[in-house]
XYZ file of C-alpha atoms in Angstrom:
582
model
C -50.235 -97.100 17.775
C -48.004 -95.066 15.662
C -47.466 -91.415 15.555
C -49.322 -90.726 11.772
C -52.513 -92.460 13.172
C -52.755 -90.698 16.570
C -52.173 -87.174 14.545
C -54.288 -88.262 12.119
C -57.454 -89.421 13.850
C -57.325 -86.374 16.721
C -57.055 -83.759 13.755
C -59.944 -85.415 11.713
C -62.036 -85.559 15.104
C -61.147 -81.194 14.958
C -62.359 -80.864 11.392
C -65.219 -82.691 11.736
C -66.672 -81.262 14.830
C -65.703 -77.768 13.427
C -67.898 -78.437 10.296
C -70.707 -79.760 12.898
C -70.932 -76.654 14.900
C -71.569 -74.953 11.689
C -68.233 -73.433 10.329
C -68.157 -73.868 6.337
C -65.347 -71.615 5.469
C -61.524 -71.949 6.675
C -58.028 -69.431 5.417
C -55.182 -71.129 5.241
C -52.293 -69.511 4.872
C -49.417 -72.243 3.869
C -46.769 -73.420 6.562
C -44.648 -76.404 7.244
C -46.007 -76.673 10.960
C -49.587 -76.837 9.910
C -49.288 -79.437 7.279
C -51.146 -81.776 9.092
C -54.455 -79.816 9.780
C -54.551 -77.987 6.649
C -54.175 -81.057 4.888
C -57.216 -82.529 6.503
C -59.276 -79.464 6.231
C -58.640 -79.798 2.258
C -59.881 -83.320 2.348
C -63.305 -82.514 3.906
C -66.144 -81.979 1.218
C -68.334 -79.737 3.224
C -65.366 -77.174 4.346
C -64.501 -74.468 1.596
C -60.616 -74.152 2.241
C -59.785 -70.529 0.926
C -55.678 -69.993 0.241
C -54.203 -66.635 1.058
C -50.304 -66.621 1.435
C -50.141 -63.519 3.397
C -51.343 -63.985 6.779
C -51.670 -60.486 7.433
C -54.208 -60.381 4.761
C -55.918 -63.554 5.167
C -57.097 -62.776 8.586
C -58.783 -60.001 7.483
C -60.446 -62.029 4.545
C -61.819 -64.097 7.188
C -63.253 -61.694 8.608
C -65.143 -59.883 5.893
C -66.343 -63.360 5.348
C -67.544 -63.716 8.823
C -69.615 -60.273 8.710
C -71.160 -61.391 5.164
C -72.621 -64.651 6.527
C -72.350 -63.428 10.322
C -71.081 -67.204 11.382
C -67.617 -68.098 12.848
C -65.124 -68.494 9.924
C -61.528 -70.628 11.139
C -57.907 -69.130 9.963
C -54.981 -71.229 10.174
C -51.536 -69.904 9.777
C -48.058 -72.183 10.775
C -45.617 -71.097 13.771
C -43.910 -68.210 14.538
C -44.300 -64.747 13.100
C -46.956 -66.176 10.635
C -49.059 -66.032 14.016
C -48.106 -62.329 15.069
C -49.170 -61.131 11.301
C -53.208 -62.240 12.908
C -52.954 -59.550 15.316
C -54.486 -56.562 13.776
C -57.854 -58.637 12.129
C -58.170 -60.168 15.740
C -57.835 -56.877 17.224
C -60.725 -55.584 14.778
C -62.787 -58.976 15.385
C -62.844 -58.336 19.119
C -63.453 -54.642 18.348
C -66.409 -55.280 16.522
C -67.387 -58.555 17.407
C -67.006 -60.548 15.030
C -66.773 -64.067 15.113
C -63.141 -65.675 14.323
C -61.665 -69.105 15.376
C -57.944 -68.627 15.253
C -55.946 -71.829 14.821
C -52.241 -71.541 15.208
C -49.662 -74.432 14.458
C -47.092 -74.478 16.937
C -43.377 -76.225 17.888
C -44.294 -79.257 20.595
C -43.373 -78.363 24.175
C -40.030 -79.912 24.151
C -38.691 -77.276 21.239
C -39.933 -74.381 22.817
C -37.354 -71.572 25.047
C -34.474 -73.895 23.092
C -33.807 -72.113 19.804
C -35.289 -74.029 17.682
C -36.702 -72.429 13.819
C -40.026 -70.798 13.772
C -40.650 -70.930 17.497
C -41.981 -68.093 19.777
C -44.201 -67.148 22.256
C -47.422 -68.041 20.991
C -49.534 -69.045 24.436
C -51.547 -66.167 25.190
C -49.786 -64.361 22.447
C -53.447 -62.088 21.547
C -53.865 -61.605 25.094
C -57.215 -59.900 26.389
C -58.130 -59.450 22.839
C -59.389 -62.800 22.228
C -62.685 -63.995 24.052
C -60.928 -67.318 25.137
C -57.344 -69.211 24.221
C -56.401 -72.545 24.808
C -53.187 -74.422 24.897
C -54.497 -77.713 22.689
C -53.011 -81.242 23.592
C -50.422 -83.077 21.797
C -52.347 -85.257 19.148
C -53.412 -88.801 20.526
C -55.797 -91.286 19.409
C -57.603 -92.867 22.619
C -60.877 -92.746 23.147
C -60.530 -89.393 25.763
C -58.310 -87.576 24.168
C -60.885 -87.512 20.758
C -63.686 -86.344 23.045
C -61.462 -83.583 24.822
C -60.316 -82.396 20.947
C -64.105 -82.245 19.970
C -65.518 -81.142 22.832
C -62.839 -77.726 22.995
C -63.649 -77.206 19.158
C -67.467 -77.061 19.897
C -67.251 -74.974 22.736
C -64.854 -72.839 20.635
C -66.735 -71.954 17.803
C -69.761 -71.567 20.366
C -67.820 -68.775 22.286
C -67.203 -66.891 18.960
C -70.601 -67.016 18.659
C -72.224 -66.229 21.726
C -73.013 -62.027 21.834
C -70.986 -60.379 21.781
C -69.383 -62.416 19.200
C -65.268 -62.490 18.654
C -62.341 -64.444 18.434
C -61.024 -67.466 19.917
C -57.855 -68.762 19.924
C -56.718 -72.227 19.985
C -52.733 -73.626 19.810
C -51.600 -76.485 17.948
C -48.512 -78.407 18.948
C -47.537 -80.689 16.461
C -44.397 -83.293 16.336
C -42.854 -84.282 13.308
C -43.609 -85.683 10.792
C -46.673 -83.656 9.774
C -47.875 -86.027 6.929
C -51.619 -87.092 8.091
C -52.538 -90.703 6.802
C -55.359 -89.806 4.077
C -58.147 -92.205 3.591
C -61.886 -92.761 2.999
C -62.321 -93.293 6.894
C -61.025 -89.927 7.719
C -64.321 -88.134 8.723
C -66.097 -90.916 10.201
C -67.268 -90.522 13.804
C -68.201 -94.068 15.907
C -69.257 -91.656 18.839
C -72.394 -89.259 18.306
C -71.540 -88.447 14.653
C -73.798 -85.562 14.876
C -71.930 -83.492 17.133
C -70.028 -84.673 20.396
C -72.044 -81.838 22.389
C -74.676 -78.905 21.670
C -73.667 -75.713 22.667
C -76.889 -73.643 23.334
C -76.671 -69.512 22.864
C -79.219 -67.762 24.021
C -79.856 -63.641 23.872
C -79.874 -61.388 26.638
C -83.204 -59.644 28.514
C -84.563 -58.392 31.300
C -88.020 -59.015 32.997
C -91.377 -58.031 32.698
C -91.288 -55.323 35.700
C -87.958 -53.361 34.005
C -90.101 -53.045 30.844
C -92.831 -51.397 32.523
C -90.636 -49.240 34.091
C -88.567 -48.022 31.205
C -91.741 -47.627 29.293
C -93.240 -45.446 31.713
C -89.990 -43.597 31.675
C -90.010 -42.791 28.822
C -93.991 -42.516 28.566
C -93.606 -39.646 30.420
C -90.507 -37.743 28.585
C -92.135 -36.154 25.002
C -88.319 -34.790 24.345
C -86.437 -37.668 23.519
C -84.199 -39.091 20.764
C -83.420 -42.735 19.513
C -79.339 -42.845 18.249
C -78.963 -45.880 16.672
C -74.996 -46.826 16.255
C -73.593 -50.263 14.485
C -76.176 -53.390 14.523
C -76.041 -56.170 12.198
C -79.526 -57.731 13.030
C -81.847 -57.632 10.165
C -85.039 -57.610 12.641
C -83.737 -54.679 14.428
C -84.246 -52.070 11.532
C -88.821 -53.075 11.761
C -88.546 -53.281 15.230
C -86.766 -49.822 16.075
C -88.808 -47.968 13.534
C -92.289 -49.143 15.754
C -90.901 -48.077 18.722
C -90.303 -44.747 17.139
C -93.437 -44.468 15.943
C -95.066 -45.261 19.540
C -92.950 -43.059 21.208
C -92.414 -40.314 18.850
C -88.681 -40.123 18.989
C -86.895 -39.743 15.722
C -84.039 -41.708 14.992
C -80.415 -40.241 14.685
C -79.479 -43.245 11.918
C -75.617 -43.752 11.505
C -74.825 -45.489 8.273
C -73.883 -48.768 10.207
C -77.251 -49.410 11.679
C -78.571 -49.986 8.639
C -81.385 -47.560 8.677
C -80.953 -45.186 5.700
C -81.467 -48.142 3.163
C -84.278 -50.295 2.975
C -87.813 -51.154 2.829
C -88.999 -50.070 6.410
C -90.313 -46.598 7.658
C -88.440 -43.859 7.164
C -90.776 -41.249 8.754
C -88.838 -40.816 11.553
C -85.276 -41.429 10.755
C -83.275 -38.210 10.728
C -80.083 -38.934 8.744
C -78.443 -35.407 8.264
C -77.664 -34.915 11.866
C -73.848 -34.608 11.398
C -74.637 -31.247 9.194
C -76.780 -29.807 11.219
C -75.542 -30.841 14.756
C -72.473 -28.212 13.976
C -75.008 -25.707 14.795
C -75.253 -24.239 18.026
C -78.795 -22.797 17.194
C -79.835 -26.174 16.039
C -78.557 -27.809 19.232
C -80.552 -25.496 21.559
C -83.160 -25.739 19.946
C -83.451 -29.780 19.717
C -82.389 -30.104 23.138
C -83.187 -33.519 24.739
C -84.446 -35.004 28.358
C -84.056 -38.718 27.196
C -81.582 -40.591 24.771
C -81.922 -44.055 24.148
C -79.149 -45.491 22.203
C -78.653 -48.868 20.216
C -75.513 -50.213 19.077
C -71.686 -49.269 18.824
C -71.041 -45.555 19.375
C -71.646 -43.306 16.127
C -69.429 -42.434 13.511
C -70.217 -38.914 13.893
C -68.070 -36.450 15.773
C -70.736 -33.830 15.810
C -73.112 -35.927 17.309
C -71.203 -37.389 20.020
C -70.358 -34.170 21.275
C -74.077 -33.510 21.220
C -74.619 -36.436 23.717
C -71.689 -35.176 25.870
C -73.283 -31.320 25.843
C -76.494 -33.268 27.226
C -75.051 -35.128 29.756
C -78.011 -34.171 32.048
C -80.534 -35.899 30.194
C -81.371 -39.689 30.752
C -79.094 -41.697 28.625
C -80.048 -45.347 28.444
C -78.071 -47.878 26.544
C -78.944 -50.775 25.122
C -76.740 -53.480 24.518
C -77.441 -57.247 23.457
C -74.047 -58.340 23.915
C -73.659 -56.978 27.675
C -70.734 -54.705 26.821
C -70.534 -51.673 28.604
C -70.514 -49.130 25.309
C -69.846 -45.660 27.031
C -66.283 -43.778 26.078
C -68.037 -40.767 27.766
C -69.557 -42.121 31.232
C -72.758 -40.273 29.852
C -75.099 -43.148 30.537
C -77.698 -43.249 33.032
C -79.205 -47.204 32.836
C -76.975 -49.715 31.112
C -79.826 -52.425 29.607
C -78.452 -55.811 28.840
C -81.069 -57.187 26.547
C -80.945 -57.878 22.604
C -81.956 -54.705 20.581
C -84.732 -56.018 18.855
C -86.068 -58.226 21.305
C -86.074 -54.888 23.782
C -87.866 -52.303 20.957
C -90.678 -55.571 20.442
C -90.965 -55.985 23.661
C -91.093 -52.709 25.091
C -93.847 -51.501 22.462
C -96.661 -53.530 23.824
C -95.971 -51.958 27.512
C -96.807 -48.622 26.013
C -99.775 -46.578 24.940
C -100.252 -44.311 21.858
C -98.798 -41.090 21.862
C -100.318 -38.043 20.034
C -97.392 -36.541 17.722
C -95.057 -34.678 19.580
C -93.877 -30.671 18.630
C -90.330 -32.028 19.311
C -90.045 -34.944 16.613
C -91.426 -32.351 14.142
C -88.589 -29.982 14.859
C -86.302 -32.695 14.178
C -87.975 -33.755 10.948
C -87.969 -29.755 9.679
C -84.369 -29.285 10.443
C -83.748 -32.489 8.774
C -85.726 -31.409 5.653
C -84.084 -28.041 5.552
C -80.538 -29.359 5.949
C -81.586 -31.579 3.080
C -82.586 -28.886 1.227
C -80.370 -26.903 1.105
C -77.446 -29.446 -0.147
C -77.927 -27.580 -3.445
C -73.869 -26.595 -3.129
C -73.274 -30.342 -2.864
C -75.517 -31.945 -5.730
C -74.747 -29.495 -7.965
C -70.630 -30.160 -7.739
C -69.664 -30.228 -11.884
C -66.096 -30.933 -10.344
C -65.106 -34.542 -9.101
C -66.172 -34.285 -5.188
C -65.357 -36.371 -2.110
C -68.884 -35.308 -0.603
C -70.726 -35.546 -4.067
C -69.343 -39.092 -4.596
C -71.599 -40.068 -1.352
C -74.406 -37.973 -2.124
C -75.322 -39.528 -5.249
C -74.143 -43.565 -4.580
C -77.916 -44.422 -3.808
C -78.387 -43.740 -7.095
C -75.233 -45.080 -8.686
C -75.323 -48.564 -6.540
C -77.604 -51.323 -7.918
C -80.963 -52.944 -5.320
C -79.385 -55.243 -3.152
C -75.890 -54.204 -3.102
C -73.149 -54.084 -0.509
C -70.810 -50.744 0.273
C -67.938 -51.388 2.619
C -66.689 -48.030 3.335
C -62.604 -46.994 4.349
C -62.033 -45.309 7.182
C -60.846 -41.751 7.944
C -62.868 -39.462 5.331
C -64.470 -41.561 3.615
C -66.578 -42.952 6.220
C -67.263 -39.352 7.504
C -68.545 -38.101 4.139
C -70.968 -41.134 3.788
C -72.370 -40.205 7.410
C -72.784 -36.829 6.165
C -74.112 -37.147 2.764
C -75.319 -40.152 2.637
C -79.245 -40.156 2.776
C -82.471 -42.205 3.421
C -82.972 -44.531 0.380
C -85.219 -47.779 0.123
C -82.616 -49.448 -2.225
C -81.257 -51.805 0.687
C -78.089 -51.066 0.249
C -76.255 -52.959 3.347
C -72.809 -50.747 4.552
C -70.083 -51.816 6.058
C -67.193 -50.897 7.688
C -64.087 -52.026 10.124
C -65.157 -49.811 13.261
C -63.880 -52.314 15.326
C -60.810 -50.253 15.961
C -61.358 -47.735 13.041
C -57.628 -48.741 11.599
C -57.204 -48.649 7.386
C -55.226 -51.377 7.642
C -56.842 -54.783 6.060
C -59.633 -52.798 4.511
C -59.352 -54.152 0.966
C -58.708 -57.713 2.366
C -61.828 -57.475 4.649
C -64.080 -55.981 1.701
C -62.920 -59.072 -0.432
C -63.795 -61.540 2.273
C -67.489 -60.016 1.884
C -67.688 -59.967 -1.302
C -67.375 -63.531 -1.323
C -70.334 -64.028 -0.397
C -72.232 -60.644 -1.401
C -74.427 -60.220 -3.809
C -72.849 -57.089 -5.535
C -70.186 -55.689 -3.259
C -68.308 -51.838 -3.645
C -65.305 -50.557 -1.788
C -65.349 -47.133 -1.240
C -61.557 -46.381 0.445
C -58.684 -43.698 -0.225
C -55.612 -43.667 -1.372
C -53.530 -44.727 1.930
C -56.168 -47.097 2.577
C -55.997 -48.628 -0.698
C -51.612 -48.644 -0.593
C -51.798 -50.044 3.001
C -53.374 -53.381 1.910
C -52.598 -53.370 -2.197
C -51.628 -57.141 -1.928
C -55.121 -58.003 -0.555
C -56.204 -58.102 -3.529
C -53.949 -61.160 -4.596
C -57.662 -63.163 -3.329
C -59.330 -61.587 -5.953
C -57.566 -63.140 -8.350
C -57.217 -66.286 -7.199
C -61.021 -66.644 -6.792
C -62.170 -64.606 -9.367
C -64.599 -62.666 -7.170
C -66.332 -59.580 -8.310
C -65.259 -56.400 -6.746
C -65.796 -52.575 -7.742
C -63.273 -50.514 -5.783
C -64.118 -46.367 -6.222
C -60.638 -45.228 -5.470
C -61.151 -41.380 -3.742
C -57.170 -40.804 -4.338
C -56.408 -36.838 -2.846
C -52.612 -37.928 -2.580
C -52.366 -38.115 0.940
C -54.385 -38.314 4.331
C -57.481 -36.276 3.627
C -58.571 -36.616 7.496
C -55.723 -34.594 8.358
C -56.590 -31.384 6.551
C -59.516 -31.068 8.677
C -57.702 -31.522 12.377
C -55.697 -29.117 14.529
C -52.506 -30.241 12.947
C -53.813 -28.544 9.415
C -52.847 -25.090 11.392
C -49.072 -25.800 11.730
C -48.368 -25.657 8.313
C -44.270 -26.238 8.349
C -43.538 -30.028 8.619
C -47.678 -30.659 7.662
C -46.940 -32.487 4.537
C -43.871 -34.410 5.681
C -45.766 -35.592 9.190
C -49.555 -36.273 8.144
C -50.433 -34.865 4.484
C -47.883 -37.884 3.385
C -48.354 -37.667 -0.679
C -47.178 -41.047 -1.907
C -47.132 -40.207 -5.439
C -48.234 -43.243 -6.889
C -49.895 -44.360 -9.921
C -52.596 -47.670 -9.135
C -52.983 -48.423 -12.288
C -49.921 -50.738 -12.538
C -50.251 -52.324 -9.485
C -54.381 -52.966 -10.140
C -53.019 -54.686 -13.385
C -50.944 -56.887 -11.723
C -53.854 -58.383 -10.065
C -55.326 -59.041 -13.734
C -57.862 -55.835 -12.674
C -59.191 -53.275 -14.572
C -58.548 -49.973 -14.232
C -60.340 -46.657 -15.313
C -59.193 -42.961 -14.171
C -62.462 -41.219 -13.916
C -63.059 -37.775 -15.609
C -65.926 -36.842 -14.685
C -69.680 -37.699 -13.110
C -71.592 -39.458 -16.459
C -68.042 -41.188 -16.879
C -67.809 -42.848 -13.533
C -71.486 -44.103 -14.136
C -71.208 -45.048 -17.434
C -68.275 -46.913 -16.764
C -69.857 -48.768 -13.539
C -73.059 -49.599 -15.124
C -70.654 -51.140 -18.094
C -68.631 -53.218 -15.488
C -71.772 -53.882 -13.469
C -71.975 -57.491 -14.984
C -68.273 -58.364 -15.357
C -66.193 -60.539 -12.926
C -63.516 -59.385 -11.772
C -61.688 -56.307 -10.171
C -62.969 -52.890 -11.757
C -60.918 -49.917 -9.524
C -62.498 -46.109 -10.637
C -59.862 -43.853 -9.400
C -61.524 -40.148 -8.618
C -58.443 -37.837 -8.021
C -59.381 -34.987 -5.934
C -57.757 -32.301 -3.965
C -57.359 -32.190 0.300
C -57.385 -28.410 0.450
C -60.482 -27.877 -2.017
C -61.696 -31.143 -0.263
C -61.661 -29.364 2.925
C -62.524 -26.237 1.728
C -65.999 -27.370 -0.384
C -67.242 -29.353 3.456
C -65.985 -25.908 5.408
C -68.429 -23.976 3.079
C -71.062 -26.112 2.592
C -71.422 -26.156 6.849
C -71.288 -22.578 6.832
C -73.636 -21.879 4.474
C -76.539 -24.605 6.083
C -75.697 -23.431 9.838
C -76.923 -19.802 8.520
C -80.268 -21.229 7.023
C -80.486 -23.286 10.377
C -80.262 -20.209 12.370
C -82.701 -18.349 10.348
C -84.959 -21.015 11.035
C -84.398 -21.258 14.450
C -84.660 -17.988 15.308
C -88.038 -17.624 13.086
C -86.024 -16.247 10.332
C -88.017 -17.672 7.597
């Protein structure tokens, strides 16, 4: 048997198992090493093989594609440093679990430690932050070597899977020469063609006695809040909201959980918390004896302190991928059971509940924080904060907002409000970098209805050639560009008071005009002059293909300024309130 057909048969065996567990989209990034699998990927008509030279950039495609269709997506890159430029999207994958099957072409043992092109380190080379590697066989073509390839690819893609999802790696070793041996037999399996084995994932619970106790736990607390953090589950948004009502808890919503958009209940979701949670008066005075939290940790600063300052209270976690989700060591009872599954089940253990005093505190500061936004809404001047006060309006039914990190993910928790549009947000809170943002966004918009990318100016210059996919595949993209010249984030953090090397060390200005390098991506772009004219121009663009960037420049110090006022001015209403003012 010669050395084409062994290679040949043991990577078709791969491919086709990986399209039997389920994966339907692949990023290749091209390489000499991995001729031979990316090569027989492209032949299979049920795998979409998506190109993306840079392999920094293609990872993070991947993974925007992966939390559109929230399925394991493959990436396959060729030896050496292509490998390394994976690190950061796998990083962010296993940060916020998202499912990734890395496939990395490698030198064959015997070229390894011996100077020989293109080789490194690659075994092990993600370390902890992959769920599981493993060091893949040379290619061969008897009968036990074609079950061991197809039996690690299904029990790859199902560890990606299983909650909490993430990344796998798997290693390559290929010999020369590459060149597979094509043919109409390629994909045809003589042993269980419909998968070599079944990988069954099931979710997380407890049993019937834990329910009853948490539920007469919490029965028996009337001051207690639900904080709901990151969750992709579309069931979970229903089955939180009934708990709320049963228990008469209102719900701290972060953007992320997918609360503030939608067609559930919104009586009890409290969205303006990050306002209003600056205010010692308002803290007192909402004061809890319970927390039960969903979900990654929140976006919002204010909040989290909130939870620290009320580290007495019972704090009781939920988790459905068995992670233990406490930076602060505030919680009481870690519960290892899927979110949805737990709010379902734990209604029916508990009785009605006349309204509570408590949640109608937390709905009338709500209201009144709300309310008195007036500085906000009424911005004639273009506004970091405005921008995310009125996108409910501006965004169409149905559509998709990935969000940057840094400010502009901070302004949408603040000023972003209830809305029954369902809008779906996203964000890379994995490990909160900027890096890969516009690549990621892209990914998702590949398979998103209507997708907009809300990001700043470093986020935008950190990841500029992402947006090389866009052209390529002609997807439709609307990128709001919030360009202040520099990191906002900054002017609002201790460093902002040591004024002499400010600019040089974190206000970085990089003086650059988008409009060329949008261009060069065959985009359109539009600097924005004033409120009608950024929706004017979106609604124009809302049915063209394409790249359409809206560049909003603003200032950091006004930036700053405008949020430092606006606080001020709602803690003093708060007070009033609180202290019977009004």
């Amino acid at each position: 048997m010669n050395h084409q057909e062994s290679l040949t048969a043991y990577i078709a065996a791969f491919v086709s198992e990986l399209v039997l567990t389920g994966v339907t989209d692949v990023v290749v990034s091209p390489g000499s090493r991995s001729t031979p699998m990316a090569m027989v990927m492209a032949e299979h008509p049920e795998l979409n093989v998506h190109i993306h030279v840079d392999e920094r950039s293609a990872a993070f495609f991947a993974l925007g594609i992966a939390k559109a269709i929230n399925r394991p997506v493959a990436i396959l890159c060729t030896s050496g440093t292509a490998a390394a430029n994976y690190f950061p999207a796998i990083v962010e994958a296993k940060y916020s679990r998202v499912p990734l099957i890395v496939l990395t072409a490698d030198r064959p043992h015997e070229l390894r430690e011996m100077g020989a092109p293109q080789a490194i380190d690659q075994i092990h080379l993600y370390g902890h932050h992959v769920k599981w590697f493993a060091e893949m066989a040379v290619p061969e073509k008897s009968e036990e070597m074609i079950r061991y390839v197809r039996t690690v690819c299904a029990r790859a893609a199902a560890i990606a899977a299983a909650k909490p999802s993430g990344p796998v790696h798997l290693n390559f070793p290929f010999r020369e020469p590459l060149i597979p041996k094509l043919d109409n037999a390629l994909f045809q399996l003589t042993e269980r063609p419909k998968g070599y084995v079944k990988v069954h994932n099931g979710d997380l619970t407890i049993d019937n006695e834990q329910f009853k106790r948490i539920a007469e736990q919490l029965s028996g607390k009337e001051k207690g809040v639900i904080v709901c953090g990151n969750i992709a589950d579309k069931h979970f948004a229903e089955a939180v909201t009934r708990l709320s009502k049963e228990l008469n808890y209102p719900i701290l919503a972060d953007p992320l959980s997918q609360l503030r958009s939608g067609k559930h209940s919104f009586e009890n979701i409290v969205e303006s918390y990050d306002t209003f949670l600056r205010n010692a008066d308002a803290k007192a005075f909402l004061k809890p004896d319970i927390v039960l939290r969903f979900g990654a940790m929140p976006i919002s600063k204010a909040l989290t302190i909130f939870l620290k300052e009320n580290h007495a209270a019972d704090q009781l976690v939920v988790d459905g991928g068995g992670s233990w989700r406490d930076p602060a060591a505030l919680t009481t009872e870690m519960i290892f059971c899927n979110e949805a599954n737990f709010c379902a089940e734990l209604v029916t253990y508990l009785d009605s509940k006349a309204p509570s005093g408590y949640l109608d505190n937390w709905k009338k500061v709500n209201a009144l924080t709300k309310g008195n936004m007036t500085p906000i809404r009424d911005l004639t001047e273009l506004s970091e904060g405005k921008l995310f006060y009125q996108l409910a309006d501006m965004l169409p039914e149905g559509a998709t907002l990935f969000v940057g990190n840094s400010m502009p993910i901070r302004d949408l928790d603040s000023f972003f409000l209830n809305n029954n549009k369902s809008i779906k947000v996203m964000a890379n809170r994995g490990a909160n970098g900027i890096d890969g943002t516009v690549s990621t966004a892209l990914g998702a918009a590949l398979y998103s209805k209507s997708l907009y990318l809300v990001l700043g100016d470093l986020t935008f210059f950190h990841d500029l050639n992402g947006l090389i996919a866009a052209k390529l595949y002609d997807i439709k993209i609307h990128i709001i560009l919030v360009n202040n010249n520099g990191g906002g984030i900054f002017s609002f953090l201790p460093q902002s008071e040591h004024p002499k090397n400010f600019e040089l060390l974190f206000g970085t200005p990089l003086d650059i005009e988008f409009e060329h390098a949008v261009r060069m991506f065959n985009g359109q772009f539009i600097k924005i002059n004033d409120w009608q004219h950024l929706e004017l121009e979106m609604k124009k663009s809302d049915g063209q293909s394409g790249i359409h960037v809206y560049e909003l420049a603003t200032k950091r110090e006004k930036n700053r300024d405008e949020h430092r006022d606006f606080w001020r001015s709602v803690s003093q209403e708060i007070s009033n309130f609180v202290k019977g003012g009004q």
